[in-house]
mmCIF file of C-alpha atoms in Angstrom:
data_model
loop_
_atom_site.group_PDB
_atom_site.id
_atom_site.type_symbol
_atom_site.label_atom_id
_atom_site.label_comp_id
_atom_site.label_asym_id
_atom_site.label_seq_id
_atom_site.Cartn_x
_atom_site.Cartn_y
_atom_site.Cartn_z
ATOM 1 C CA MET Y 1 -14.549 20.974 -17.545
ATOM 2 C CA THR Y 2 -11.561 19.896 -19.860
ATOM 3 C CA THR Y 3 -9.077 18.046 -19.003
ATOM 4 C CA SER Y 4 -5.034 17.685 -19.601
ATOM 5 C CA ALA Y 5 -2.432 15.504 -19.658
ATOM 6 C CA ALA Y 6 0.324 16.591 -17.083
ATOM 7 C CA PRO Y 7 3.744 16.862 -17.558
ATOM 8 C CA ALA Y 8 5.970 14.144 -16.942
ATOM 9 C CA GLY Y 9 8.391 16.183 -15.455
ATOM 10 C CA GLY Y 10 12.032 14.657 -16.236
ATOM 11 C CA ASP Y 11 14.138 12.748 -14.196
ATOM 12 C CA HIS Y 12 13.735 12.045 -10.623
ATOM 13 C CA PRO Y 13 15.953 11.875 -7.664
ATOM 14 C CA ARG Y 14 16.483 8.611 -6.882
ATOM 15 C CA ARG Y 15 14.499 8.187 -3.543
ATOM 16 C CA GLN Y 16 16.229 7.898 -0.299
ATOM 17 C CA HIS Y 17 14.369 4.533 1.378
ATOM 18 C CA THR Y 18 15.565 2.035 -1.791
ATOM 19 C CA ALA Y 19 19.209 2.705 -1.275
ATOM 20 C CA GLY Y 20 19.188 0.920 -4.462
ATOM 21 C CA VAL Y 21 17.578 -1.844 -3.758
ATOM 22 C CA ASP Y 22 15.572 -3.510 -6.433
ATOM 23 C CA PRO Y 23 14.347 -6.718 -5.359
ATOM 24 C CA LEU Y 24 14.202 -8.537 -8.720
ATOM 25 C CA GLY Y 25 18.116 -7.559 -9.696
ATOM 26 C CA THR Y 26 18.769 -11.293 -10.684
ATOM 27 C CA LEU Y 27 15.078 -11.556 -12.645
ATOM 28 C CA ARG Y 28 14.677 -8.493 -15.014
ATOM 29 C CA THR Y 29 15.459 -9.337 -18.912
ATOM 30 C CA PRO Y 30 15.854 -6.996 -21.248
ATOM 31 C CA GLU Y 31 12.306 -8.229 -22.862
ATOM 32 C CA ASP Y 32 10.764 -7.296 -19.056
ATOM 33 C CA PRO Y 33 7.776 -5.011 -19.163
ATOM 34 C CA ASP Y 34 9.242 -1.383 -18.136
ATOM 35 C CA CYS Y 35 6.629 -1.089 -15.326
ATOM 36 C CA ASP Y 36 7.105 -3.233 -12.444
ATOM 37 C CA VAL Y 37 3.489 -2.632 -11.185
ATOM 38 C CA PHE Y 38 0.780 -1.034 -12.408
ATOM 39 C CA LEU Y 39 -2.858 0.497 -10.609
ATOM 40 C CA THR Y 40 -5.022 3.431 -10.429
ATOM 41 C CA GLY Y 41 -6.863 4.905 -7.975
ATOM 42 C CA THR Y 42 -8.294 8.288 -6.445
ATOM 43 C CA VAL Y 43 -5.303 10.011 -4.582
ATOM 44 C CA PHE Y 44 -6.674 12.424 -1.066
ATOM 45 C CA LEU Y 45 -4.978 14.752 0.048
ATOM 46 C CA ASP Y 46 -4.140 13.056 4.481
ATOM 47 C CA ILE Y 47 -4.175 15.012 6.607
ATOM 48 C CA VAL Y 48 -3.747 12.900 9.837
ATOM 49 C CA PHE Y 49 -4.184 14.351 13.327
ATOM 50 C CA THR Y 50 -2.578 12.493 16.382
ATOM 51 C CA GLY Y 51 -1.740 12.528 19.678
ATOM 52 C CA LEU Y 52 -5.289 12.294 20.602
ATOM 53 C CA ASP Y 53 -6.333 10.645 23.851
ATOM 54 C CA SER Y 54 -9.767 9.591 23.275
ATOM 55 C CA ALA Y 55 -12.380 10.744 19.920
ATOM 56 C CA PRO Y 56 -13.248 14.184 19.731
ATOM 57 C CA ALA Y 57 -17.205 15.087 22.234
ATOM 58 C CA ARG Y 58 -19.624 16.769 20.418
ATOM 59 C CA GLY Y 59 -19.265 20.675 20.840
ATOM 60 C CA THR Y 60 -15.838 20.261 22.413
ATOM 61 C CA GLU Y 61 -12.453 21.681 20.301
ATOM 62 C CA THR Y 62 -9.219 19.072 21.071
ATOM 63 C CA TRP Y 63 -6.144 18.918 19.947
ATOM 64 C CA ALA Y 64 -3.576 17.202 18.601
ATOM 65 C CA ARG Y 65 -0.136 16.989 19.942
ATOM 66 C CA GLY Y 66 0.411 15.654 16.363
ATOM 67 C CA MET Y 67 0.173 16.603 12.544
ATOM 68 C CA GLY Y 68 0.930 15.161 9.473
ATOM 69 C CA SER Y 69 0.235 15.717 5.589
ATOM 70 C CA SER Y 70 1.415 13.282 3.036
ATOM 71 C CA PRO Y 71 -0.978 12.242 -0.499
ATOM 72 C CA GLY Y 72 -3.251 9.513 0.440
ATOM 73 C CA GLY Y 73 -6.039 7.115 -0.937
ATOM 74 C CA VAL Y 74 -4.116 4.514 -4.140
ATOM 75 C CA ALA Y 75 -1.070 7.334 -3.073
ATOM 76 C CA ASN Y 76 -0.421 4.807 0.296
ATOM 77 C CA MET Y 77 -0.839 1.951 -1.790
ATOM 78 C CA ALA Y 78 2.379 3.609 -5.055
ATOM 79 C CA THR Y 79 4.515 4.513 -2.291
ATOM 80 C CA ALA Y 80 4.278 1.726 -0.656
ATOM 81 C CA LEU Y 81 5.596 0.022 -3.389
ATOM 82 C CA ALA Y 82 7.892 1.923 -5.021
ATOM 83 C CA ARG Y 83 9.846 2.738 -1.617
ATOM 84 C CA LEU Y 84 10.181 -1.684 -2.024
ATOM 85 C CA GLY Y 85 12.378 -0.870 -4.649
ATOM 86 C CA LEU Y 86 9.564 -1.975 -7.784
ATOM 87 C CA ARG Y 87 9.343 0.709 -10.493
ATOM 88 C CA THR Y 88 5.703 1.396 -10.440
ATOM 89 C CA SER Y 89 3.126 3.401 -12.476
ATOM 90 C CA LEU Y 90 -0.368 5.332 -11.041
ATOM 91 C CA ALA Y 91 -2.887 6.282 -13.133
ATOM 92 C CA ALA Y 92 -4.739 8.672 -11.503
ATOM 93 C CA ALA Y 93 -6.693 12.255 -11.310
ATOM 94 C CA PHE Y 94 -5.563 15.072 -9.800
ATOM 95 C CA GLY Y 95 -6.427 18.824 -8.881
ATOM 96 C CA ASP Y 96 -4.954 21.892 -9.949
ATOM 97 C CA ASP Y 97 -5.288 23.436 -6.451
ATOM 98 C CA HIS Y 98 -1.709 23.853 -4.149
ATOM 99 C CA TYR Y 99 -2.895 20.153 -2.786
ATOM 100 C CA GLY Y 100 -2.629 18.459 -6.107
ATOM 101 C CA GLU Y 101 0.285 20.019 -7.390
ATOM 102 C CA TYR Y 102 2.178 19.222 -4.043
ATOM 103 C CA CYS Y 103 0.477 14.964 -4.859
ATOM 104 C CA TRP Y 104 1.926 15.344 -8.115
ATOM 105 C CA ASP Y 105 4.966 16.028 -6.696
ATOM 106 C CA ALA Y 106 5.231 14.372 -3.420
ATOM 107 C CA LEU Y 107 4.474 10.652 -5.858
ATOM 108 C CA ALA Y 108 6.317 12.579 -9.294
ATOM 109 C CA ARG Y 109 9.723 13.583 -7.407
ATOM 110 C CA GLY Y 110 9.391 12.774 -4.433
ATOM 111 C CA GLU Y 111 9.552 8.648 -4.749
ATOM 112 C CA GLY Y 112 10.426 8.127 -8.326
ATOM 113 C CA ILE Y 113 6.155 6.805 -9.342
ATOM 114 C CA ASP Y 114 5.349 7.313 -13.569
ATOM 115 C CA LEU Y 115 2.354 9.239 -13.750
ATOM 116 C CA SER Y 116 2.492 9.053 -17.029
ATOM 117 C CA ARG Y 117 -0.658 8.081 -17.323
ATOM 118 C CA SER Y 118 -2.309 10.335 -14.644
ATOM 119 C CA ARG Y 119 -4.105 13.786 -14.933
ATOM 120 C CA THR Y 120 -4.467 17.425 -14.009
ATOM 121 C CA VAL Y 121 -8.018 18.353 -14.028
ATOM 122 C CA PRO Y 122 -8.144 21.956 -14.243
ATOM 123 C CA GLY Y 123 -11.273 23.480 -12.674
ATOM 124 C CA TRP Y 124 -11.120 20.715 -9.831
ATOM 125 C CA HIS Y 125 -10.398 20.268 -7.013
ATOM 126 C CA SER Y 126 -8.402 17.922 -5.013
ATOM 127 C CA PRO Y 127 -10.477 14.798 -2.526
ATOM 128 C CA VAL Y 128 -9.608 15.709 0.776
ATOM 129 C CA THR Y 129 -9.105 13.298 3.938
ATOM 130 C CA VAL Y 130 -9.451 14.637 7.590
ATOM 131 C CA SER Y 131 -8.089 11.027 9.825
ATOM 132 C CA MET Y 132 -8.865 11.458 13.787
ATOM 133 C CA ALA Y 133 -5.541 8.874 15.201
ATOM 134 C CA TYR Y 134 -6.367 7.007 18.867
ATOM 135 C CA ASP Y 135 -6.283 4.279 21.143
ATOM 136 C CA GLY Y 136 -4.604 2.849 18.090
ATOM 137 C CA GLU Y 137 -7.839 3.723 16.142
ATOM 138 C CA ARG Y 138 -8.514 6.115 13.516
ATOM 139 C CA THR Y 139 -11.572 8.358 12.786
ATOM 140 C CA MET Y 140 -12.022 9.842 9.182
ATOM 141 C CA VAL Y 141 -14.011 12.352 7.616
ATOM 142 C CA SER Y 142 -13.408 12.859 3.634
ATOM 143 C CA HIS Y 143 -14.722 15.103 1.193
ATOM 144 C CA GLY Y 144 -14.232 14.755 -2.541
ATOM 145 C CA HIS Y 145 -16.164 14.682 -6.592
ATOM 146 C CA GLU Y 146 -15.689 12.440 -8.667
ATOM 147 C CA ALA Y 147 -13.177 13.282 -11.679
ATOM 148 C CA PRO Y 148 -14.803 14.321 -15.531
ATOM 149 C CA PRO Y 149 -13.608 11.562 -18.014
ATOM 150 C CA PRO Y 150 -10.355 12.757 -19.643
ATOM 151 C CA GLU Y 151 -11.166 14.282 -22.780
ATOM 152 C CA GLY Y 152 -8.336 13.389 -25.595
ATOM 153 C CA ALA Y 153 -6.039 10.140 -25.713
ATOM 154 C CA LEU Y 154 -4.549 9.450 -22.479
ATOM 155 C CA PRO Y 155 -1.372 6.400 -22.865
ATOM 156 C CA MET Y 156 -1.883 3.247 -22.862
ATOM 157 C CA CYS Y 157 -4.168 2.275 -18.987
ATOM 158 C CA PRO Y 158 -2.798 -0.363 -18.416
ATOM 159 C CA PRO Y 159 0.323 -0.530 -19.728
ATOM 160 C CA ARG Y 160 3.004 -4.348 -19.389
ATOM 161 C CA ALA Y 161 3.244 -4.580 -16.254
ATOM 162 C CA ARG Y 162 4.433 -7.497 -13.808
ATOM 163 C CA ALA Y 163 1.631 -7.193 -11.602
ATOM 164 C CA ALA Y 164 -0.604 -4.989 -11.050
ATOM 165 C CA VAL Y 165 -2.734 -3.983 -7.678
ATOM 166 C CA ALA Y 166 -6.581 -4.142 -7.866
ATOM 167 C CA SER Y 167 -9.149 -2.861 -5.563
ATOM 168 C CA LEU Y 168 -12.757 -5.472 -6.475
ATOM 169 C CA ALA Y 169 -16.327 -3.657 -4.970
ATOM 170 C CA PRO Y 170 -19.047 -6.312 -5.241
ATOM 171 C CA GLY Y 171 -20.860 -5.685 -8.623
ATOM 172 C CA ARG Y 172 -18.340 -3.358 -9.988
ATOM 173 C CA ARG Y 173 -16.269 -4.687 -13.210
ATOM 174 C CA GLU Y 174 -13.105 -2.974 -14.317
ATOM 175 C CA ALA Y 175 -12.487 -3.608 -17.571
ATOM 176 C CA TRP Y 176 -8.544 -2.437 -17.466
ATOM 177 C CA VAL Y 177 -8.021 -5.965 -14.247
ATOM 178 C CA ALA Y 178 -9.048 -8.573 -17.908
ATOM 179 C CA GLU Y 179 -7.425 -6.096 -20.303
ATOM 180 C CA ALA Y 180 -4.318 -6.526 -17.708
ATOM 181 C CA ALA Y 181 -4.514 -10.277 -17.283
ATOM 182 C CA ARG Y 182 -4.850 -11.489 -20.914
ATOM 183 C CA ARG Y 183 -0.989 -9.186 -21.359
ATOM 184 C CA ASP Y 184 -0.124 -11.701 -18.386
ATOM 185 C CA THR Y 185 -0.286 -9.060 -15.622
ATOM 186 C CA ARG Y 186 -0.373 -10.699 -12.448
ATOM 187 C CA ILE Y 187 -3.533 -9.491 -10.475
ATOM 188 C CA PHE Y 188 -3.089 -8.982 -6.667
ATOM 189 C CA ALA Y 189 -6.371 -7.687 -5.085
ATOM 190 C CA ASP Y 190 -7.657 -6.224 -1.966
ATOM 191 C CA VAL Y 191 -11.154 -5.314 -0.789
ATOM 192 C CA GLY Y 192 -13.293 -3.037 1.351
ATOM 193 C CA TRP Y 193 -16.142 -3.711 3.545
ATOM 194 C CA ASP Y 194 -19.348 -4.544 1.464
ATOM 195 C CA GLU Y 195 -21.892 -2.108 2.471
ATOM 196 C CA THR Y 196 -24.442 -3.672 0.412
ATOM 197 C CA GLY Y 197 -24.261 -5.847 3.423
ATOM 198 C CA ARG Y 198 -24.524 -9.293 1.849
ATOM 199 C CA TRP Y 199 -21.500 -10.640 1.206
ATOM 200 C CA ASP Y 200 -21.936 -11.858 -2.391
ATOM 201 C CA LEU Y 201 -18.500 -14.066 -3.218
ATOM 202 C CA ALA Y 202 -19.720 -14.019 -6.886
ATOM 203 C CA ALA Y 203 -20.466 -9.883 -6.444
ATOM 204 C CA LEU Y 204 -16.810 -9.949 -7.319
ATOM 205 C CA ALA Y 205 -16.364 -9.890 -10.927
ATOM 206 C CA ASP Y 206 -13.005 -9.420 -11.295
ATOM 207 C CA LEU Y 207 -11.734 -12.455 -8.550
ATOM 208 C CA GLU Y 208 -12.005 -14.761 -11.830
ATOM 209 C CA HIS Y 209 -8.886 -12.317 -13.663
ATOM 210 C CA CYS Y 210 -6.546 -12.064 -9.596
ATOM 211 C CA GLU Y 211 -3.619 -14.683 -8.434
ATOM 212 C CA ALA Y 212 -4.008 -13.235 -5.314
ATOM 213 C CA PHE Y 213 -6.660 -11.708 -2.958
ATOM 214 C CA LEU Y 214 -5.830 -10.133 0.202
ATOM 215 C CA PRO Y 215 -8.741 -9.526 2.733
ATOM 216 C CA ASN Y 216 -8.787 -9.242 6.414
ATOM 217 C CA ALA Y 217 -10.386 -11.620 8.765
ATOM 218 C CA GLU Y 218 -13.553 -10.644 9.254
ATOM 219 C CA GLU Y 219 -13.667 -9.304 4.973
ATOM 220 C CA ALA Y 220 -12.788 -13.513 4.702
ATOM 221 C CA MET Y 221 -15.136 -14.787 7.145
ATOM 222 C CA ARG Y 222 -18.456 -12.276 5.611
ATOM 223 C CA TYR Y 223 -17.488 -13.908 2.261
ATOM 224 C CA THR Y 224 -17.530 -16.918 2.697
ATOM 225 C CA ARG Y 225 -20.143 -17.935 5.522
ATOM 226 C CA THR Y 226 -16.653 -19.844 7.801
ATOM 227 C CA GLY Y 227 -16.186 -19.181 10.828
ATOM 228 C CA CYS Y 228 -12.498 -19.522 11.432
ATOM 229 C CA PRO Y 229 -10.307 -16.839 9.277
ATOM 230 C CA ARG Y 230 -7.758 -19.653 8.296
ATOM 231 C CA ALA Y 231 -11.060 -21.945 6.477
ATOM 232 C CA ALA Y 232 -12.478 -18.802 4.896
ATOM 233 C CA ALA Y 233 -8.649 -18.724 4.082
ATOM 234 C CA ARG Y 234 -9.253 -22.580 1.745
ATOM 235 C CA ALA Y 235 -12.264 -21.223 0.812
ATOM 236 C CA LEU Y 236 -11.369 -18.827 -0.520
ATOM 237 C CA ALA Y 237 -8.261 -20.512 -2.224
ATOM 238 C CA ASP Y 238 -11.096 -23.034 -4.229
ATOM 239 C CA LYS Y 239 -10.497 -18.817 -5.844
ATOM 240 C CA VAL Y 240 -7.990 -17.638 -6.008
ATOM 241 C CA ARG Y 241 -4.230 -18.959 -6.495
ATOM 242 C CA LEU Y 242 -2.986 -17.357 -2.897
ATOM 243 C CA ALA Y 243 -5.210 -16.523 -0.652
ATOM 244 C CA VAL Y 244 -3.978 -14.374 2.492
ATOM 245 C CA VAL Y 245 -6.127 -13.988 5.378
ATOM 246 C CA THR Y 246 -4.624 -10.945 7.754
ATOM 247 C CA LEU Y 247 -5.313 -12.067 11.678
ATOM 248 C CA GLY Y 248 -4.593 -8.036 13.298
ATOM 249 C CA SER Y 249 -2.948 -8.658 16.063
ATOM 250 C CA ASP Y 250 -2.471 -12.313 15.339
ATOM 251 C CA GLY Y 251 -0.278 -12.157 12.114
ATOM 252 C CA ALA Y 252 -1.474 -13.648 9.049
ATOM 253 C CA TYR Y 253 -2.424 -17.009 7.130
ATOM 254 C CA ALA Y 254 -1.923 -17.755 2.869
ATOM 255 C CA VAL Y 255 -2.895 -20.312 1.089
ATOM 256 C CA ASP Y 256 -1.277 -21.538 -1.973
ATOM 257 C CA SER Y 257 -4.466 -23.808 -4.008
ATOM 258 C CA ALA Y 258 -1.820 -24.677 -6.654
ATOM 259 C CA THR Y 259 1.047 -26.375 -4.407
ATOM 260 C CA GLY Y 260 -0.784 -27.033 -1.769
ATOM 261 C CA GLU Y 261 1.392 -25.060 0.522
ATOM 262 C CA THR Y 262 0.073 -23.160 3.875
ATOM 263 C CA ALA Y 263 1.663 -20.462 6.394
ATOM 264 C CA GLU Y 264 0.992 -18.646 8.960
ATOM 265 C CA VAL Y 265 2.859 -15.736 10.715
ATOM 266 C CA PRO Y 266 2.448 -13.831 13.526
ATOM 267 C CA ALA Y 267 2.798 -9.615 13.775
ATOM 268 C CA ILE Y 268 5.174 -8.254 15.604
ATOM 269 C CA ALA Y 269 3.800 -6.263 18.394
ATOM 270 C CA VAL Y 270 3.783 -3.152 17.377
ATOM 271 C CA THR Y 271 2.718 0.419 19.751
ATOM 272 C CA ALA Y 272 0.422 1.954 16.798
ATOM 273 C CA LEU Y 273 0.367 5.337 16.182
ATOM 274 C CA ASP Y 274 -1.377 5.477 12.810
ATOM 275 C CA PRO Y 275 -2.638 2.292 11.523
ATOM 276 C CA THR Y 276 -4.018 4.530 7.841
ATOM 277 C CA GLY Y 277 -2.225 2.945 5.312
ATOM 278 C CA ALA Y 278 -0.657 -0.628 6.895
ATOM 279 C CA GLY Y 279 -3.311 -2.798 5.018
ATOM 280 C CA ASP Y 280 -1.736 -1.034 1.521
ATOM 281 C CA VAL Y 281 1.793 -1.601 2.760
ATOM 282 C CA PHE Y 282 1.157 -5.441 3.759
ATOM 283 C CA VAL Y 283 -0.670 -5.993 0.670
ATOM 284 C CA ALA Y 284 3.118 -4.379 -1.372
ATOM 285 C CA GLY Y 285 5.523 -5.796 0.317
ATOM 286 C CA PHE Y 286 3.298 -9.661 -0.420
ATOM 287 C CA LEU Y 287 3.513 -8.466 -4.122
ATOM 288 C CA THR Y 288 7.538 -7.841 -4.159
ATOM 289 C CA GLY Y 289 8.270 -11.311 -2.507
ATOM 290 C CA THR Y 290 5.783 -12.779 -4.831
ATOM 291 C CA LEU Y 291 7.603 -11.186 -7.709
ATOM 292 C CA ALA Y 292 10.959 -12.111 -6.288
ATOM 293 C CA GLY Y 293 10.572 -15.606 -5.772
ATOM 294 C CA TRP Y 294 10.255 -16.508 -1.973
ATOM 295 C CA PRO Y 295 9.170 -18.968 -0.483
ATOM 296 C CA LEU Y 296 5.258 -17.658 1.329
ATOM 297 C CA ALA Y 297 6.014 -17.781 4.930
ATOM 298 C CA ASP Y 298 9.505 -15.130 3.796
ATOM 299 C CA ARG Y 299 6.203 -13.271 2.276
ATOM 300 C CA LEU Y 300 3.935 -12.871 4.811
ATOM 301 C CA ALA Y 301 6.521 -12.693 7.710
ATOM 302 C CA PHE Y 302 7.960 -9.698 5.347
ATOM 303 C CA ALA Y 303 4.478 -7.833 4.443
ATOM 304 C CA GLY Y 304 3.523 -8.406 8.384
ATOM 305 C CA LEU Y 305 7.316 -6.279 8.841
ATOM 306 C CA THR Y 306 6.489 -3.859 7.084
ATOM 307 C CA ALA Y 307 2.895 -3.296 7.908
ATOM 308 C CA ALA Y 308 4.504 -2.720 11.721
ATOM 309 C CA LEU Y 309 6.700 -0.458 10.747
ATOM 310 C CA SER Y 310 4.342 1.551 8.744
ATOM 311 C CA VAL Y 311 1.943 2.095 12.207
ATOM 312 C CA GLN Y 312 4.655 3.540 13.970
ATOM 313 C CA GLU Y 313 4.518 6.571 12.147
ATOM 314 C CA PHE Y 314 1.690 9.161 10.809
ATOM 315 C CA GLY Y 315 0.135 8.916 7.534
ATOM 316 C CA GLY Y 316 -1.023 6.508 4.731
ATOM 317 C CA SER Y 317 2.316 6.424 2.316
ATOM 318 C CA LEU Y 318 4.828 8.726 4.001
ATOM 319 C CA SER Y 319 4.774 6.322 7.377
ATOM 320 C CA ALA Y 320 4.794 2.812 4.440
ATOM 321 C CA PRO Y 321 8.660 1.876 5.033
ATOM 322 C CA GLY Y 322 12.254 1.379 3.145
ATOM 323 C CA TRP Y 323 14.904 -0.996 2.357
ATOM 324 C CA VAL Y 324 16.364 1.995 4.872
ATOM 325 C CA GLU Y 325 14.463 1.176 7.267
ATOM 326 C CA VAL Y 326 13.810 -2.028 7.277
ATOM 327 C CA ALA Y 327 18.128 -2.600 7.064
ATOM 328 C CA ALA Y 328 17.595 -0.658 10.872
ATOM 329 C CA TRP Y 329 15.196 -1.901 12.298
ATOM 330 C CA TRP Y 330 16.790 -5.343 11.489
ATOM 331 C CA GLN Y 331 19.851 -4.383 12.779
ATOM 332 C CA TYR Y 332 18.656 -2.559 16.508
ATOM 333 C CA VAL Y 333 16.780 -5.455 16.993
ATOM 334 C CA GLN Y 334 19.306 -8.417 16.465
ATOM 335 C CA SER Y 335 21.650 -5.885 18.856
ATOM 336 C CA CYS Y 336 18.181 -6.494 21.665
ATOM 337 C CA SER Y 337 19.365 -9.482 24.441
ATOM 338 C CA ASP Y 338 15.552 -9.657 24.667
ATOM 339 C CA GLN Y 339 14.582 -11.277 21.847
ATOM 340 C CA ASP Y 340 14.042 -14.750 21.127
ATOM 341 C CA PRO Y 341 16.135 -16.426 18.876
ATOM 342 C CA ALA Y 342 13.700 -17.959 17.248
ATOM 343 C CA ALA Y 343 12.274 -15.214 16.813
ATOM 344 C CA LEU Y 344 14.751 -13.512 14.869
ATOM 345 C CA ARG Y 345 15.183 -16.340 12.975
ATOM 346 C CA ARG Y 346 12.103 -15.922 11.491
ATOM 347 C CA TYR Y 347 13.881 -13.395 10.214
ATOM 348 C CA SER Y 348 17.065 -14.612 8.698
ATOM 349 C CA PHE Y 349 15.899 -14.489 5.202
ATOM 350 C CA LEU Y 350 16.361 -10.649 5.116
ATOM 351 C CA ASP Y 351 20.558 -10.961 5.544
ATOM 352 C CA GLY Y 352 20.364 -11.250 2.288
ATOM 353 C CA LEU Y 353 18.577 -8.415 1.105
ATOM 354 C CA LEU Y 354 19.259 -6.087 3.291
ATOM 355 C CA PRO Y 355 21.365 -2.608 1.867
ATOM 356 C CA ALA Y 356 24.580 -1.758 4.837
ATOM 357 C CA PRO Y 357 22.625 -0.164 8.084
ATOM 358 C CA SER Y 358 23.179 3.772 7.281
ATOM 359 C CA ARG Y 359 20.783 5.205 10.221
ATOM 360 C CA PRO Y 360 20.411 4.012 13.133
ATOM 361 C CA TRP Y 361 17.137 3.029 14.614
ATOM 362 C CA PRO Y 362 14.113 4.412 15.485
ATOM 363 C CA LEU Y 363 14.020 6.871 11.965
ATOM 364 C CA ARG Y 364 11.471 8.818 11.228
ATOM 365 C CA ARG Y 365 10.165 9.063 7.529
ATOM 366 C CA ALA Y 366 7.220 11.751 7.750
ATOM 367 C CA VAL Y 367 6.667 15.333 7.532
ATOM 368 C CA PRO Y 368 4.749 17.547 9.766
ATOM 369 C CA THR Y 369 3.173 19.572 7.296
ATOM 370 C CA ILE Y 370 2.304 20.035 3.032
ATOM 371 C CA GLY Y 371 5.770 22.644 2.766
ATOM 372 C CA PHE Y 372 7.542 25.596 4.006
ATOM 373 C CA ARG Y 373 8.696 28.460 1.388
ATOM 374 C CA ARG Y 374 11.455 27.996 0.721
ATOM 375 C CA SER Y 375 14.349 31.470 1.362
ATOM 376 C CA VAL Y 376 15.343 33.614 -1.712
#
């Protein structure tokens, strides 16, 4: 099976979600790398069914009240970063089927993500995930095969970048992570469920290269053998500078071991339609605030806000909010008479960041299906 680099595709239209906001605008210099954030991984075609009252029962047919399709997998994180105005570069394999073509177009043209380090693989079909969302949870079924290694040279990977996002796994070491850290790229890492059941922190070999580690509460407690997520965050801060533990409906807690600072921010109460990709959006929001030099509590609040906005739409990548969505939300909540003034003050840092709202809240971000034929 042969592989080929996909075409760059020329200039892409400005992303509709950023509203021209550059969170790093005041920090940029001519010596900066072209790329703010680099990431690599597997792109899935996600098909999401929503509006289910319960999980499908064996031997029955269940009709969903809604559905949508979008690029998934690592595309969730890449889209979330790009919609927050960061110059994002993704290295991934794409199938040469219709799904792969759609995902490439959605990411490159729709989101302005740099895919020059990505490739199209002839004869390889795109990995697919079907997700069913109900009761604020989801059930997923996935299928795919590992992409064959590339034949021939691809652009240097990783590129010079301000930051990179790594997904850690027990017993696995990714050569690009150490190389990126050697070039002073700031590594932000998340982690998945340990299928081995050992929960050995030492098995996360690339953690030594990371500036920030962002597990959820259950993962953090298991890896640190602690009974409290806050204690787990403090234990993780012995390994990385920034230990951030997400607490679900209770918000998030963070420790900066370099300064001794801690911060805890409660979650925003929302009705969740689909939680797919919310963790990726949280990481993207926290990374954005970190690169911009915001206070720790503001970074947690912004990350939690963007994650809360994302679960109110279906899909992982298409539900990721940008500055337009954040601005519309901020204008809306300030107009509500039942808001807690103290809670509003927690987000007052947004006043100096947001564009003037161009559309009223609520906004719909996702599209209902892969696409429609254009009439000729």
